[in-house]
Coordinates of C-alpha atoms and ligand atoms in Angstrom, one line a residue:
M192 CA -11.7 -23.6 -8.4
T193 CA -11.9 -20.0 -9.8
Q194 CA -9.9 -19.0 -6.8
N195 CA -7.3 -21.5 -7.8
L196 CA -7.2 -20.2 -11.3
E197 CA -6.9 -16.6 -10.2
C198 CA -4.1 -17.4 -7.9
N199 CA -2.3 -19.4 -10.5
E200 CA -2.6 -16.5 -13.0
R201 CA -1.3 -14.0 -10.5
L202 CA 1.6 -16.3 -9.6
N203 CA 2.5 -16.8 -13.3
G204 CA 2.3 -13.1 -13.9
I205 CA 4.7 -12.3 -11.1
Q206 CA 7.1 -15.1 -12.2
E207 CA 7.1 -13.7 -15.7
K208 CA 7.9 -10.2 -14.4
I209 CA 10.7 -11.7 -12.2
A210 CA 12.2 -13.5 -15.2
K211 CA 12.0 -10.3 -17.3
A212 CA 13.6 -8.1 -14.7
A213 CA 16.4 -10.7 -14.1
K214 CA 17.1 -10.9 -17.8
L215 CA 17.4 -7.2 -18.1
A216 CA 19.9 -7.2 -15.3
Q217 CA 21.7 -10.1 -16.9
R218 CA 20.9 -12.3 -14.0
K219 CA 19.4 -15.8 -13.8
A220 CA 15.8 -15.9 -12.8
E221 CA 16.6 -18.9 -10.5
D222 CA 18.8 -16.6 -8.4
V223 CA 15.7 -14.6 -7.4
R224 CA 13.4 -16.4 -5.0
L225 CA 9.8 -15.3 -4.7
M226 CA 8.6 -15.3 -1.1
A227 CA 4.8 -15.2 -0.8
I228 CA 4.0 -13.0 2.1
S229 CA 1.0 -14.8 3.7
K230 CA 0.5 -12.6 6.8
T231 CA -3.2 -12.2 7.6
R232 CA -4.1 -14.8 5.0
S233 CA -6.2 -17.8 6.0
A234 CA -4.9 -21.4 5.8
D235 CA -7.3 -21.9 2.9
E236 CA -5.8 -19.0 0.9
I237 CA -2.4 -20.4 1.6
R238 CA -3.4 -23.9 0.5
T239 CA -4.5 -22.5 -2.8
L240 CA -1.0 -21.3 -3.4
L241 CA 0.6 -24.5 -2.0
D242 CA -1.6 -26.4 -4.5
T243 CA 0.1 -24.6 -7.4
G244 CA 3.4 -26.0 -6.2
H245 CA 4.7 -22.8 -4.5
R246 CA 6.7 -23.6 -1.4
L247 CA 8.3 -20.4 0.0
F248 CA 6.4 -18.2 2.3
G249 CA 6.9 -15.3 4.7
E250 CA 5.1 -14.3 7.8
N251 CA 5.6 -11.4 10.2
R252 CA 4.2 -12.8 13.5
V253 CA 5.3 -15.7 15.6
Q254 CA 1.8 -16.4 17.1
E255 CA 0.0 -16.3 13.7
T256 CA 2.7 -18.6 12.3
A257 CA 2.3 -21.0 15.2
A258 CA -1.5 -21.1 14.6
K259 CA -1.4 -21.6 10.8
W260 CA 1.8 -23.4 9.7
P261 CA 2.3 -26.6 11.7
A262 CA -0.8 -28.2 10.0
L263 CA 0.2 -26.9 6.6
R264 CA 3.7 -28.3 7.0
E265 CA 2.1 -31.7 7.8
A266 CA 0.1 -31.6 4.6
Y267 CA 2.8 -30.4 2.2
D268 CA 6.4 -31.4 1.8
D269 CA 9.4 -29.0 1.5
V270 CA 7.6 -26.0 2.8
E271 CA 9.8 -23.0 3.8
V272 CA 8.5 -20.2 6.0
H273 CA 10.7 -17.2 6.7
L274 CA 10.1 -14.5 9.4
V275 CA 10.0 -11.0 8.0
G276 CA 8.6 -9.1 11.0
Q277 CA 10.1 -7.7 14.1
L278 CA 11.0 -10.4 16.7
Q279 CA 10.9 -9.9 20.5
S280 CA 13.8 -11.6 22.2
N281 CA 11.4 -13.6 24.5
K282 CA 10.0 -15.3 21.3
A283 CA 13.4 -16.3 19.9
E284 CA 12.9 -19.9 20.8
D285 CA 9.5 -20.1 19.2
A286 CA 10.9 -18.4 16.1
V287 CA 13.8 -20.8 15.7
Q288 CA 11.4 -23.7 15.9
L289 CA 8.8 -22.3 13.5
F290 CA 10.9 -20.6 10.8
D291 CA 13.5 -21.7 8.3
A292 CA 15.1 -18.2 8.2
I293 CA 14.9 -14.9 9.9
H294 CA 15.0 -11.7 7.9
S295 CA 14.7 -9.3 10.9
L296 CA 17.9 -9.6 12.9
D297 CA 18.3 -6.0 14.0
R298 CA 20.1 -5.7 17.3
S299 CA 22.7 -7.4 19.5
S300 CA 20.2 -8.4 22.2
L301 CA 18.4 -10.4 19.6
V302 CA 21.6 -12.0 18.5
K303 CA 22.1 -13.3 22.0
A304 CA 18.6 -14.6 22.3
L305 CA 18.7 -16.3 19.0
A306 CA 22.1 -17.9 19.6
K307 CA 20.9 -19.2 22.9
A308 CA 17.7 -20.6 21.3
M309 CA 19.6 -22.2 18.4
D310 CA 22.0 -23.9 20.9
K311 CA 19.2 -25.1 23.1
L312 CA 17.2 -26.5 20.1
D313 CA 20.3 -27.7 18.2
R314 CA 18.8 -26.1 15.2
R315 CA 20.7 -23.5 13.1
I316 CA 18.8 -21.2 10.7
P317 CA 20.2 -18.5 8.5
C318 CA 19.5 -14.9 9.4
Y319 CA 19.4 -11.6 7.5
I320 CA 20.3 -8.3 9.1
Q321 CA 17.4 -5.9 8.7
V322 CA 18.8 -2.4 7.9
N323 CA 16.9 0.8 8.6
I324 CA 17.9 1.9 5.1
G325 CA 16.1 5.3 5.2
E326 CA 17.2 5.9 8.8
E327 CA 13.6 6.5 9.8
S328 CA 13.0 6.9 13.5
Q329 CA 9.7 4.9 13.5
K330 CA 11.1 2.0 11.6
G331 CA 12.8 -1.2 12.7
G332 CA 16.2 -2.3 11.6
C333 CA 19.8 -1.7 12.4
M334 CA 21.2 1.7 11.6
I335 CA 23.5 1.7 8.5
G336 CA 26.5 2.6 10.6
N337 CA 26.0 -0.4 12.9
V338 CA 25.7 -3.1 10.2
S339 CA 29.4 -4.3 10.4
D340 CA 29.4 -4.4 14.2
L341 CA 26.1 -6.4 14.3
L342 CA 27.4 -8.7 11.6
E343 CA 30.5 -9.4 13.7
T344 CA 28.5 -9.9 16.9
A345 CA 26.2 -12.4 15.1
R346 CA 29.1 -14.3 13.6
S347 CA 31.0 -14.6 16.9
A348 CA 27.8 -15.9 18.4
G349 CA 27.8 -18.6 15.8
I350 CA 24.9 -17.2 13.7
D351 CA 24.9 -17.7 10.0
V352 CA 24.3 -14.2 8.5
A353 CA 23.2 -14.9 4.9
G354 CA 22.6 -11.3 3.9
L355 CA 20.8 -8.0 4.4
M356 CA 17.1 -7.1 4.3
C357 CA 15.3 -3.7 4.0
V358 CA 12.0 -2.0 3.7
P359 CA 12.6 1.4 2.0
P360 CA 10.7 4.5 3.0
T361 CA 7.2 4.8 1.5
G362 CA 6.3 7.5 -1.0
V363 CA 9.7 7.9 -2.5
H364 CA 11.4 6.0 -5.3
P365 CA 12.9 2.9 -3.7
A366 CA 15.8 2.3 -6.2
P367 CA 18.4 4.4 -4.4
Y368 CA 17.7 2.5 -1.1
F369 CA 18.0 -0.8 -2.9
A370 CA 21.3 0.3 -4.4
L371 CA 22.5 1.4 -1.0
L372 CA 21.6 -2.0 0.6
A373 CA 23.4 -3.8 -2.3
K374 CA 26.5 -1.7 -1.7
L375 CA 26.4 -2.4 2.1
S376 CA 26.0 -6.1 1.4
K377 CA 29.0 -6.1 -1.0
D378 CA 31.1 -4.0 1.4
N379 CA 30.5 -6.6 4.1
G380 CA 31.1 -9.6 1.8
L381 CA 27.5 -10.8 2.0
M382 CA 25.5 -12.5 -0.8
G383 CA 21.8 -12.4 0.1
L384 CA 19.6 -9.4 -0.5
S385 CA 16.1 -9.5 0.8
M386 CA 14.4 -6.5 -0.8
G387 CA 11.4 -5.6 -3.0
M388 CA 7.7 -6.0 -2.4
S389 CA 4.6 -6.0 -4.5
G390 CA 5.1 -2.5 -5.9
D391 CA 8.8 -2.5 -6.5
F392 CA 10.2 -6.0 -6.8
E393 CA 11.3 -5.5 -10.4
S394 CA 13.4 -2.6 -9.4
A395 CA 14.9 -4.6 -6.5
I396 CA 15.8 -7.5 -8.9
K397 CA 17.6 -5.1 -11.2
L398 CA 19.6 -4.0 -8.2
G399 CA 20.5 -7.5 -7.0
A400 CA 17.6 -8.9 -4.9
T401 CA 17.9 -12.6 -4.1
Y402 CA 14.6 -12.7 -2.3
V403 CA 11.6 -10.6 -3.2
R404 CA 8.8 -10.5 -0.6
V405 CA 5.4 -10.2 -2.4
G406 CA 2.0 -10.2 -0.6
T407 CA -0.8 -8.2 -2.2
A408 CA 0.3 -8.8 -5.8
L409 CA -0.2 -12.5 -5.1
F410 CA -3.1 -12.7 -2.8
G411 CA -5.0 -9.4 -3.5
A412 CA -5.4 -6.5 -1.1
R413 CA -5.1 -7.4 2.6
P414 CA -8.3 -7.0 4.7
Ligands
PLP823 C1 3.8 -7.2 4.3 C2 5.2 -7.2 4.0 C3 5.6 -7.5 2.7 C4 4.7 -7.6 1.5 O1 4.1 -6.4 1.2 P1 3.1 -6.3 -0.1 O2 3.2 -4.9 -0.4 O3 1.8 -6.8 0.3 O4 3.8 -7.1 -1.2 C5 7.0 -7.5 2.4 N1 7.9 -7.4 3.4 C6 7.5 -7.2 4.7 C7 8.6 -7.0 5.7 C8 6.2 -7.1 5.0 O5 5.9 -6.8 6.3

């Protein structure tokens, strides 16, 4: 019960911040969707959030999602789970089955694998191209200069690209990276912007985020 209350309070607090940031940017709060990042969280912790009425979640691993979510989907209506972690091509079919959207499309080999999986399962889910916005060698994501090509490859394979996604470099102010992702998205005629996490979602909203991906601010520190 206290866990429920705490969770509710955290959720309300974040929603208030989202509303405030949207208002400052002269945007509608409804145009910003809060994705609860539930990686490493137990089914019980997730249920606490589901019981508040929240329905949109993000996970970063196929296997963990396969273990947790089928039962939760049986118990709650209208659940949406998005993939926000790197995807191996050999898990494309599992991913298309388990997720409602993929925020980590980052290479043409994955386009091929996903298109094949979607055809086979006769299930189409929207994808976001993950951009390596800080051009960091250790980070996943498509290089900035390759975004248009990857977009074209995905579209000709019949994949619905709904927007762009990024995780900016740590330790520096994220706003210039959010602004750059927004510009890239606009230049490519895309609408969706998946950007902003616990520490910077307000800044991301001011710069156009349509999805903010929040974990620790909702659930507390990860173990
Ligand atoms: C873990 C993760 C998040 C959430 O991070 P928090 O700092 O806990 O809010 C968001 N996006 C991605 C891609 C993640 O892996």
